[in-house]
PDB file of N, CA and C in Angstrom:
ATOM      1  N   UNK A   1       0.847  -1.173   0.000  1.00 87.00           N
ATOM      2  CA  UNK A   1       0.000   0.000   0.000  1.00 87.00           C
ATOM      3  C   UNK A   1       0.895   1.239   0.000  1.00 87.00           C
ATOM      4  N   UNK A   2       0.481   2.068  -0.443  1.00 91.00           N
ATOM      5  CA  UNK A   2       1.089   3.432  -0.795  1.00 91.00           C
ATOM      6  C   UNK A   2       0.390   4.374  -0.178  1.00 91.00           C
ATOM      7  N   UNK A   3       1.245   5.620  -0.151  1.00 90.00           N
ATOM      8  CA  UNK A   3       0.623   6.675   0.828  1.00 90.00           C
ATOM      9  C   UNK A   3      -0.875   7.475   0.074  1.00 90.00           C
ATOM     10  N   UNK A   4      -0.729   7.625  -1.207  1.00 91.00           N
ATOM     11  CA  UNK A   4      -1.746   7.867  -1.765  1.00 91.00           C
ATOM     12  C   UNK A   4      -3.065   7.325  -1.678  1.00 91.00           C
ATOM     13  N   UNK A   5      -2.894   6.237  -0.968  1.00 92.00           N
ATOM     14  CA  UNK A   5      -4.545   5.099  -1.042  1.00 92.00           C
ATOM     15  C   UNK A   5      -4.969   5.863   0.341  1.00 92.00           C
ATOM     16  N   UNK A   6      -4.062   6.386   1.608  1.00 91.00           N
ATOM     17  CA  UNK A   6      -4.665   6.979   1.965  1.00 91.00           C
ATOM     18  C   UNK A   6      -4.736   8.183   2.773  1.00 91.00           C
ATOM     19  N   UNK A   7      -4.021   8.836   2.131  1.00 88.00           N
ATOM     20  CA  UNK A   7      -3.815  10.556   2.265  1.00 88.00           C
ATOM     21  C   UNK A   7      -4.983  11.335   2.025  1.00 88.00           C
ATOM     22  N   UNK A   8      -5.041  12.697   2.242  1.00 86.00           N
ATOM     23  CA  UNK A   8      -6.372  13.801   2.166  1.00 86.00           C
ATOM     24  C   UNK A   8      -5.673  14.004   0.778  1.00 86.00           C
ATOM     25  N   UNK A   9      -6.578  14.808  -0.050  1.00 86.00           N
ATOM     26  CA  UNK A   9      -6.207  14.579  -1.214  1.00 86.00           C
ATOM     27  C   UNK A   9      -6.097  16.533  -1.401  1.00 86.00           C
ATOM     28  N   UNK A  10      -7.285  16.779  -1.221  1.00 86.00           N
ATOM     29  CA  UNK A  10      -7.999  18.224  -0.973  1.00 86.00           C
ATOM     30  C   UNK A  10      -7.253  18.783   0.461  1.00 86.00           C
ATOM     31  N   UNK A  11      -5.866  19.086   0.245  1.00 87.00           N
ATOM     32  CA  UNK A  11      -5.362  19.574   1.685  1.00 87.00           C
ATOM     33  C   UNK A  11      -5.706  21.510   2.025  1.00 87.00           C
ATOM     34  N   UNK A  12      -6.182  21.630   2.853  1.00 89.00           N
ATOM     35  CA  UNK A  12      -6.446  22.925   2.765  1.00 89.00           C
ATOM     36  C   UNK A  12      -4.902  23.818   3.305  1.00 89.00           C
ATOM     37  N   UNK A  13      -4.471  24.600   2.668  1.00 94.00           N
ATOM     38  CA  UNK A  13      -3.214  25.470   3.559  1.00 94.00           C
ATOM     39  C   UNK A  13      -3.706  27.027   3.464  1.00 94.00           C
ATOM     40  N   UNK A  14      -2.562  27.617   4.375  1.00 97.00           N
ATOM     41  CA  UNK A  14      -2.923  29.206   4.766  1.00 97.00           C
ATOM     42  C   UNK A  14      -1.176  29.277   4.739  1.00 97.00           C
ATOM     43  N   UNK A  15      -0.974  30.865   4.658  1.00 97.00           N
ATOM     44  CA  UNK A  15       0.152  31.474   4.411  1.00 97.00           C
ATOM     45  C   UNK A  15       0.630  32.135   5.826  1.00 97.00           C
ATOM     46  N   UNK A  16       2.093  32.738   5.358  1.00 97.00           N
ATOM     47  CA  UNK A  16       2.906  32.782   6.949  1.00 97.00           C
ATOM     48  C   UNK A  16       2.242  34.404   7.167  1.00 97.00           C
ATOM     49  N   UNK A  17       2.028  34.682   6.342  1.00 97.00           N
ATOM     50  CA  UNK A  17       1.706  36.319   6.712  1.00 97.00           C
ATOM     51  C   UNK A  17       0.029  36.284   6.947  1.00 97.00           C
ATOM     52  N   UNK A  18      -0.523  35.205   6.847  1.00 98.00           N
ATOM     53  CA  UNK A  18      -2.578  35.405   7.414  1.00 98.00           C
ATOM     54  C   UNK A  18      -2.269  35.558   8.732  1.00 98.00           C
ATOM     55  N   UNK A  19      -3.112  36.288   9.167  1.00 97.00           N
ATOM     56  CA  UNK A  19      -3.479  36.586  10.740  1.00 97.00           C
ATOM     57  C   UNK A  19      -4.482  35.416  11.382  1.00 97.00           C
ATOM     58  N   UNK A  20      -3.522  35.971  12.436  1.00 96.00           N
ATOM     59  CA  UNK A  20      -4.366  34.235  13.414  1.00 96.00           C
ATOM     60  C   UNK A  20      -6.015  34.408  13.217  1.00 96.00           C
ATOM     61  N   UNK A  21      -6.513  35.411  13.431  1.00 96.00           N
ATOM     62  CA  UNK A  21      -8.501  35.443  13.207  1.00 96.00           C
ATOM     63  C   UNK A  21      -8.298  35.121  11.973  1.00 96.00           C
ATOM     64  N   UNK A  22      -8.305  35.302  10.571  1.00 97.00           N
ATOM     65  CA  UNK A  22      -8.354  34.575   9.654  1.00 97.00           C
ATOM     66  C   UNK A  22      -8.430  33.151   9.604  1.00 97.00           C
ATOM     67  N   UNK A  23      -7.217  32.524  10.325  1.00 97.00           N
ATOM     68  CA  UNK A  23      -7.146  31.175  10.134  1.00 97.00           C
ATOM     69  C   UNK A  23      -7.607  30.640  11.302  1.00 97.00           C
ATOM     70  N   UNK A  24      -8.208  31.217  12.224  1.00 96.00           N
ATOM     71  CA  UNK A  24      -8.971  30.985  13.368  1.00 96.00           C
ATOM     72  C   UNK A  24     -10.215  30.892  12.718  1.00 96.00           C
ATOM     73  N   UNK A  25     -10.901  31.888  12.340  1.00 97.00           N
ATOM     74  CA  UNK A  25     -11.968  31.499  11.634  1.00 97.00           C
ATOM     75  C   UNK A  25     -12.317  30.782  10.412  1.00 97.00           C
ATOM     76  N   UNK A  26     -11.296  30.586   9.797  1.00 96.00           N
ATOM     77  CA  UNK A  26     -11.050  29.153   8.721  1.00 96.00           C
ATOM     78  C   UNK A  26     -11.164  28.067   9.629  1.00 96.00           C
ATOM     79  N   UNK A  27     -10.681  27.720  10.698  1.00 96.00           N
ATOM     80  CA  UNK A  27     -10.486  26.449  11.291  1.00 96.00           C
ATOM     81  C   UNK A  27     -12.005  26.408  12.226  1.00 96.00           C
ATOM     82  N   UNK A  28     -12.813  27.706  12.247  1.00 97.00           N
ATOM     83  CA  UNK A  28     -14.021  27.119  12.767  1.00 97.00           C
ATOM     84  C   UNK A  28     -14.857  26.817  11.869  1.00 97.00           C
ATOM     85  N   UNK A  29     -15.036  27.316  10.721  1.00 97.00           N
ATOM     86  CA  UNK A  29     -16.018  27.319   9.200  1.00 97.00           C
ATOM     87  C   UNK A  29     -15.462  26.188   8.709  1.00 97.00           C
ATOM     88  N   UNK A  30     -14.875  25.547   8.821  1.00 94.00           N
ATOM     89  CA  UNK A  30     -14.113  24.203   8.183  1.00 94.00           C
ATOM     90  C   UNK A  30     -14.291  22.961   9.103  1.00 94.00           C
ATOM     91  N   UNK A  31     -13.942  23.507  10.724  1.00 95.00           N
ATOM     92  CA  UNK A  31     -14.089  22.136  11.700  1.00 95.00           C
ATOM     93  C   UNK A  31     -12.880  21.813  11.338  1.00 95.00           C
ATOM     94  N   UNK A  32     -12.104  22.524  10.982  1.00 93.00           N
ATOM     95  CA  UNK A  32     -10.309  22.034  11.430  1.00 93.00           C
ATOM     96  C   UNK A  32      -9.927  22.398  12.740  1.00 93.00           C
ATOM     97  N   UNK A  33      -8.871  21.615  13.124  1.00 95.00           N
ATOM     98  CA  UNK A  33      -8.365  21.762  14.428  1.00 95.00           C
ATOM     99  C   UNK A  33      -6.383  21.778  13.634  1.00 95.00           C
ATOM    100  N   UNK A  34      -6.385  22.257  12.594  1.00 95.00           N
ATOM    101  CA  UNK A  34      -4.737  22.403  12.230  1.00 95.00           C
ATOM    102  C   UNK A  34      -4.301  22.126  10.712  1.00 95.00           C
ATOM    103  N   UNK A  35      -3.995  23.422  10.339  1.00 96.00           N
ATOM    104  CA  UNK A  35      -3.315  23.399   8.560  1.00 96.00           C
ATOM    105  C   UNK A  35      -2.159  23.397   8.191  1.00 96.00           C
ATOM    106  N   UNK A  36      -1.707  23.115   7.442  1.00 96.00           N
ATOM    107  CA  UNK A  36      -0.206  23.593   6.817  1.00 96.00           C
ATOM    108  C   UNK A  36      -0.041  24.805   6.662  1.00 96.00           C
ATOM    109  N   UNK A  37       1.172  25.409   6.204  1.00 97.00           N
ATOM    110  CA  UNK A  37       1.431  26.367   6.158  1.00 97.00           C
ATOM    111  C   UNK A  37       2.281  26.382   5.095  1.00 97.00           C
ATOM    112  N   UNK A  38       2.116  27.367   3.954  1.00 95.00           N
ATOM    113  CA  UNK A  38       3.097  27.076   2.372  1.00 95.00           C
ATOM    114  C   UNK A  38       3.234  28.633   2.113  1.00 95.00           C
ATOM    115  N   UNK A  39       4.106  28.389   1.858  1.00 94.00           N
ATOM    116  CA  UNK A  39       4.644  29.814   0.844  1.00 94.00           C
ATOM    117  C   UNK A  39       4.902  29.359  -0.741  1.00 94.00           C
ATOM    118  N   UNK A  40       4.076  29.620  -1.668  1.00 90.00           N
ATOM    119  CA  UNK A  40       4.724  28.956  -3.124  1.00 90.00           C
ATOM    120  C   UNK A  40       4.211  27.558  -2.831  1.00 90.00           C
ATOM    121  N   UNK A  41       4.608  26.867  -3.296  1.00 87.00           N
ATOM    122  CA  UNK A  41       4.850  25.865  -3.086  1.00 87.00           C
ATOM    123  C   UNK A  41       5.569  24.714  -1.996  1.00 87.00           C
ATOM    124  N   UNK A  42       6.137  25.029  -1.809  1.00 91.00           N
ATOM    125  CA  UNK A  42       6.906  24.737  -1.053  1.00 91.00           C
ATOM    126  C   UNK A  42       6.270  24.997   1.039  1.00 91.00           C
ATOM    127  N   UNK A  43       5.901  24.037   1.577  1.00 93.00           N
ATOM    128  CA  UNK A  43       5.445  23.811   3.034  1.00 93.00           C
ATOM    129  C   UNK A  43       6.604  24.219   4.137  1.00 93.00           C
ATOM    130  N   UNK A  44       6.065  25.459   4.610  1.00 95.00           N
ATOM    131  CA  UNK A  44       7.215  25.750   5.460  1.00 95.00           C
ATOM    132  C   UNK A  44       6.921  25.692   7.481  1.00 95.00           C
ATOM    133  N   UNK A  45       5.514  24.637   7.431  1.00 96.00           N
ATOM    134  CA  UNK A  45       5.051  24.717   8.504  1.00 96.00           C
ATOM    135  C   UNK A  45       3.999  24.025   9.011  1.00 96.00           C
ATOM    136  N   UNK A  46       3.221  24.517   9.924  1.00 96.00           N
ATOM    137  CA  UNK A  46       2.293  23.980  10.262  1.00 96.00           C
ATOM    138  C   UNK A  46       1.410  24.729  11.670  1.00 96.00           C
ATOM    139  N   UNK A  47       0.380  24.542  11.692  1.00 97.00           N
ATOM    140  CA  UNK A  47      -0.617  25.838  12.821  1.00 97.00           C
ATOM    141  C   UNK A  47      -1.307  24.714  13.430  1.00 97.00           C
ATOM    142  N   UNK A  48      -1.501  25.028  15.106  1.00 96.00           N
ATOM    143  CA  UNK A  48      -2.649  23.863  15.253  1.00 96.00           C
ATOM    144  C   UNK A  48      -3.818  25.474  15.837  1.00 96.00           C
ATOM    145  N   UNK A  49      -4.645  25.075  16.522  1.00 96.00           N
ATOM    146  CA  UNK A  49      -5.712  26.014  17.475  1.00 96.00           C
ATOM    147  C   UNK A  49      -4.965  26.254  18.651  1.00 96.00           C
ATOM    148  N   UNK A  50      -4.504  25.328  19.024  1.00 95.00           N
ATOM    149  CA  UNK A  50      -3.544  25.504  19.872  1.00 95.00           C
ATOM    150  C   UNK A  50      -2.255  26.376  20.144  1.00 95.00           C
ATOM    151  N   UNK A  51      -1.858  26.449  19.270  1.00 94.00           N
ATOM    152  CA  UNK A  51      -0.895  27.435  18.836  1.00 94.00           C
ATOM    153  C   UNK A  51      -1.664  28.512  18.842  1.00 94.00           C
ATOM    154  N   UNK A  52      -2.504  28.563  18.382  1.00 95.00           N
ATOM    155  CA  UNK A  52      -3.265  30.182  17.811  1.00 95.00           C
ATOM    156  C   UNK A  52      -3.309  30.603  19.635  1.00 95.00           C
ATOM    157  N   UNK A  53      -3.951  29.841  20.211  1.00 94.00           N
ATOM    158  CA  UNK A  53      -4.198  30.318  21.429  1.00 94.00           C
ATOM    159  C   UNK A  53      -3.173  30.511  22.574  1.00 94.00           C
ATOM    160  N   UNK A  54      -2.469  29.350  22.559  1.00 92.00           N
ATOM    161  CA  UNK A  54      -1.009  29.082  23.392  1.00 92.00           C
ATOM    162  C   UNK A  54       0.247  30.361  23.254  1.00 92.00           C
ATOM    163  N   UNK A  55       0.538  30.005  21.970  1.00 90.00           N
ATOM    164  CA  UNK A  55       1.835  30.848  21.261  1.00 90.00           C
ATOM    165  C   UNK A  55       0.978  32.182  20.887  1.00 90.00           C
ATOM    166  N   UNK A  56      -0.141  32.553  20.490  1.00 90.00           N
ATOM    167  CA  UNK A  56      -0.687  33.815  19.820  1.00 90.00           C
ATOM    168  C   UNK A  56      -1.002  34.374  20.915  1.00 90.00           C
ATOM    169  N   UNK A  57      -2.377  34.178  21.587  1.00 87.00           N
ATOM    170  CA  UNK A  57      -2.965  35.414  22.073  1.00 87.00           C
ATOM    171  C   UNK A  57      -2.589  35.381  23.837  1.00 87.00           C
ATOM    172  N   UNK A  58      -2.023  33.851  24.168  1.00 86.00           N
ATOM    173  CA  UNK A  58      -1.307  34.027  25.647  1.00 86.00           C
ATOM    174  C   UNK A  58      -0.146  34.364  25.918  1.00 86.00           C
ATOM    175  N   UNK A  59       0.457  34.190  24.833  1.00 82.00           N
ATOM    176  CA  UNK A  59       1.523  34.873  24.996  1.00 82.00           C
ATOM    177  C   UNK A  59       1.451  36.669  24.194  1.00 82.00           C
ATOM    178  N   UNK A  60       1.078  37.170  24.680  1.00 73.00           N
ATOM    179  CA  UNK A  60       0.676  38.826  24.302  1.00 73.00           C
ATOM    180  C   UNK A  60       0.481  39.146  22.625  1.00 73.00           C
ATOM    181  N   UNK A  61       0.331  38.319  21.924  1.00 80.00           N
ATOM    182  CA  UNK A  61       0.375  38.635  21.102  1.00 80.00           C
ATOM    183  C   UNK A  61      -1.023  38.958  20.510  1.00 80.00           C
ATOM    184  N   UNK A  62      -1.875  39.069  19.263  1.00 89.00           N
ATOM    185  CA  UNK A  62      -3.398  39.577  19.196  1.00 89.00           C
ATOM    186  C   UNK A  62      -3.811  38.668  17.836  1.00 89.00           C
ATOM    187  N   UNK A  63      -5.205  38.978  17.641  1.00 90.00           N
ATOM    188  CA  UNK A  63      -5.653  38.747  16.856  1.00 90.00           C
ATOM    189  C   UNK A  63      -5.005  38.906  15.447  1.00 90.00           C
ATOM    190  N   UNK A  64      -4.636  39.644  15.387  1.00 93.00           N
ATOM    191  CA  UNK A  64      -3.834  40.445  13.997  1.00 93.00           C
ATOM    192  C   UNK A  64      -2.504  40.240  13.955  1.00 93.00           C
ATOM    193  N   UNK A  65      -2.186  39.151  14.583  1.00 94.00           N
ATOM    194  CA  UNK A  65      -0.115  39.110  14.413  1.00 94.00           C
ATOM    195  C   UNK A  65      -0.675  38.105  13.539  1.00 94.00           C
ATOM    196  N   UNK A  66       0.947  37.625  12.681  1.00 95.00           N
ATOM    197  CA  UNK A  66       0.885  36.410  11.471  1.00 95.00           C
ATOM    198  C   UNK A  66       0.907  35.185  12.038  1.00 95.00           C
ATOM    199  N   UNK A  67       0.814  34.286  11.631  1.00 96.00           N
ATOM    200  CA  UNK A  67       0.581  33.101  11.118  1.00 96.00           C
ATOM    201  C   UNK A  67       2.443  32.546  11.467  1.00 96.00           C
ATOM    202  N   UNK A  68       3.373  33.034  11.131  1.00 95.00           N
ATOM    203  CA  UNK A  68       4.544  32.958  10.709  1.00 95.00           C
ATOM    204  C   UNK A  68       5.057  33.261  12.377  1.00 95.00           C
ATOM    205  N   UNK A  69       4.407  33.890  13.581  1.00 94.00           N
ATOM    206  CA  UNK A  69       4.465  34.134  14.633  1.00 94.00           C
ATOM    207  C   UNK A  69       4.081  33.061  15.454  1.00 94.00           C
ATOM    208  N   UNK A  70       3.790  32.145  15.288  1.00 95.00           N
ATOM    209  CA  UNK A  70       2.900  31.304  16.269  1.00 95.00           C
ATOM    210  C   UNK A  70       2.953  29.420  15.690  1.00 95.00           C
ATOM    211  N   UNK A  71       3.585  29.425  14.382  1.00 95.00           N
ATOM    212  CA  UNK A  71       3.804  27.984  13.333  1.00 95.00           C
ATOM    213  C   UNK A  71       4.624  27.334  14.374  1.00 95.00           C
ATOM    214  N   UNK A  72       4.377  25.903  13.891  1.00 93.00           N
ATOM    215  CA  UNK A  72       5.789  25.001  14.473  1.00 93.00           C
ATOM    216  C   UNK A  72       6.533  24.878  12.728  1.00 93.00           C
ATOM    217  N   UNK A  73       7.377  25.376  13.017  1.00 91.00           N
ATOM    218  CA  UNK A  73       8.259  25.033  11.714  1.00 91.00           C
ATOM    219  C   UNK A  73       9.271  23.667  11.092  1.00 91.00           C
ATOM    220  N   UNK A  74       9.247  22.926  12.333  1.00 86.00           N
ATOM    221  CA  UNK A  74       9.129  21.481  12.244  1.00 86.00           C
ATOM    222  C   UNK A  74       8.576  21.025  11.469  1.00 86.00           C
ATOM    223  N   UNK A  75       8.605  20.727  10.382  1.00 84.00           N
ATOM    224  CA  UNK A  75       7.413  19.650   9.817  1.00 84.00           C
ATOM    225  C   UNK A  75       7.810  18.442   9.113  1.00 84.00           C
ATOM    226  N   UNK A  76       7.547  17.181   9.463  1.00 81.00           N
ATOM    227  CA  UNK A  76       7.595  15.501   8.690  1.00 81.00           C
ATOM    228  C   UNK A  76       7.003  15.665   7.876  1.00 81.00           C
ATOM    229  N   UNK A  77       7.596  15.274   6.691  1.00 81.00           N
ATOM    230  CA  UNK A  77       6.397  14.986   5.025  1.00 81.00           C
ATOM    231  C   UNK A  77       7.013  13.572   4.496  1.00 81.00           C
ATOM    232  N   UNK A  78       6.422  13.005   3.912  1.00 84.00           N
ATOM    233  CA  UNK A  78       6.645  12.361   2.978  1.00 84.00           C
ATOM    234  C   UNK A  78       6.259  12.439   1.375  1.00 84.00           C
ATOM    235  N   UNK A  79       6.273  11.245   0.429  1.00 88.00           N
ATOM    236  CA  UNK A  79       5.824  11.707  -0.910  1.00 88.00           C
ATOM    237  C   UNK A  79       4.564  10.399  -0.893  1.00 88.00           C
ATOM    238  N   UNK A  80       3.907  10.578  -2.147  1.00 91.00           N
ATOM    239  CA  UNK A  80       2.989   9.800  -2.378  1.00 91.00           C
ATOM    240  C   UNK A  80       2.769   8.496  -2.804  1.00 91.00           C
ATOM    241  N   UNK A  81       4.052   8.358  -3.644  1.00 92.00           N
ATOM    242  CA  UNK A  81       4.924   7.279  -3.550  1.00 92.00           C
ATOM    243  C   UNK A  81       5.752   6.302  -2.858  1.00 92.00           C
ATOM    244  N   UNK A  82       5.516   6.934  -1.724  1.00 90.00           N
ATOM    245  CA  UNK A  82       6.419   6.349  -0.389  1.00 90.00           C
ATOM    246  C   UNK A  82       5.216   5.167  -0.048  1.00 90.00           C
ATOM    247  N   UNK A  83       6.076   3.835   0.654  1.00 88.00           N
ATOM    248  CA  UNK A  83       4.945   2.978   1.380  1.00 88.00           C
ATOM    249  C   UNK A  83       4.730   3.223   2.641  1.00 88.00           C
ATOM    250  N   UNK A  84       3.291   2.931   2.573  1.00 85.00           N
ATOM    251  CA  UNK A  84       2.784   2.543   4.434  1.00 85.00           C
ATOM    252  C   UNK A  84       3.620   1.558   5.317  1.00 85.00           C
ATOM    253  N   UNK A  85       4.279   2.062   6.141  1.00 76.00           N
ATOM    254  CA  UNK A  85       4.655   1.298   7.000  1.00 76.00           C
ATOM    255  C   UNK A  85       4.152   1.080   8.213  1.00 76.00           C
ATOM    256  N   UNK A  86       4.566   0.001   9.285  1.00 69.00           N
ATOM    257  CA  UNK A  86       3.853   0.761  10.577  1.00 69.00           C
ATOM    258  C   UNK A  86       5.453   1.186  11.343  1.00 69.00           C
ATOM    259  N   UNK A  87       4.982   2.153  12.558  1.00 63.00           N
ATOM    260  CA  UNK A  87       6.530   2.971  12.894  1.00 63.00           C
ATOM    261  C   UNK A  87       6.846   4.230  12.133  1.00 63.00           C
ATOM    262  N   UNK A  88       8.043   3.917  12.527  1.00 61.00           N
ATOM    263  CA  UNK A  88       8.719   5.627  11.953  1.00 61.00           C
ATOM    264  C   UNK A  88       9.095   4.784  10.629  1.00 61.00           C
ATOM    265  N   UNK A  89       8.850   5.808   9.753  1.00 56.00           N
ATOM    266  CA  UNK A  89       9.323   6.085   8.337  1.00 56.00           C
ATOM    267  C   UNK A  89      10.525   6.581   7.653  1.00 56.00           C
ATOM    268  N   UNK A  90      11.390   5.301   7.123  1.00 59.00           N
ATOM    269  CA  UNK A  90      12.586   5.924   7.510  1.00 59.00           C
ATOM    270  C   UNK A  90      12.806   6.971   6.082  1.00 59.00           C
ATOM    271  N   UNK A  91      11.768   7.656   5.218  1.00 58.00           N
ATOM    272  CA  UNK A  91      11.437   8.259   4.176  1.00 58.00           C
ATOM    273  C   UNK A  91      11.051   9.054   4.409  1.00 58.00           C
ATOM    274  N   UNK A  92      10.931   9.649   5.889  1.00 60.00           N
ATOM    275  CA  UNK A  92      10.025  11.310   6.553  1.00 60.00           C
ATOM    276  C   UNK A  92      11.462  11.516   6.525  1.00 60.00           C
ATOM    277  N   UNK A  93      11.338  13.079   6.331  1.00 57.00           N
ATOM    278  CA  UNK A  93      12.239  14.196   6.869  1.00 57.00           C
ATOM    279  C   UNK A  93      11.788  15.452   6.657  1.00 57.00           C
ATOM    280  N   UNK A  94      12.727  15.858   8.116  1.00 59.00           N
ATOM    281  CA  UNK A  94      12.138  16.862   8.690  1.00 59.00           C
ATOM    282  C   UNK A  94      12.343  18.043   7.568  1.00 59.00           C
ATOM    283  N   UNK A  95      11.535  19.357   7.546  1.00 55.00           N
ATOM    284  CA  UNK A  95      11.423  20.292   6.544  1.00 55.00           C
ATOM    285  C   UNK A  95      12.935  21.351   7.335  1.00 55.00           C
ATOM    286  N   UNK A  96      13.881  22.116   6.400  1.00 52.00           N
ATOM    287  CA  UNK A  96      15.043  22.460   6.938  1.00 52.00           C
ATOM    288  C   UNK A  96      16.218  21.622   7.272  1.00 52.00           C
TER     289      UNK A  96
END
């Protein structure tokens, strides 16, 4: 089995410069609880609600700071082509 049989296909992402209410209110109109984050092409991240709230607005920051303020920039990917394994994947690596 391959990662494609069962990956989201329709991935929704938001950019490093959207403001947390933007993608706060994307993630309630959607029923997400966490998106990627891309510039171009290229995935330079990742947001949960958690973050929005944790890293954004408890730590002093507001409604209106970016996206790019509050990301884990960590992120595991793989390709679509890669197989299902069970465990760690020795075909993830980290983004950076």
């Amino acid at each position: 089995m391959q990662i494609r049989q069962i990956m989201t296909k329709d991935v929704k992402l938001v950019h490093p410069q959207d403001t947390l209410r933007q993608v706060a209110c994307r993630m309630r109109d959607e029923d997400i609880g966490s998106l990627p984050v891309a510039e171009g092409d290229r995935l330079v991240g990742y947001v949960t609600d958690r973050d929005i709230v944790v890293r954004g607005l408890a730590d002093s920051g507001g409604p209106d700071s970016q996206v790019r303020e509050v990301m884990s920039e960590r992120v595991l990917y793989c390709f679509e082509d890669d197989p299902v394994e069970p465990g760690p994947h020795p075909g993830l690596a980290p983004l950076g």
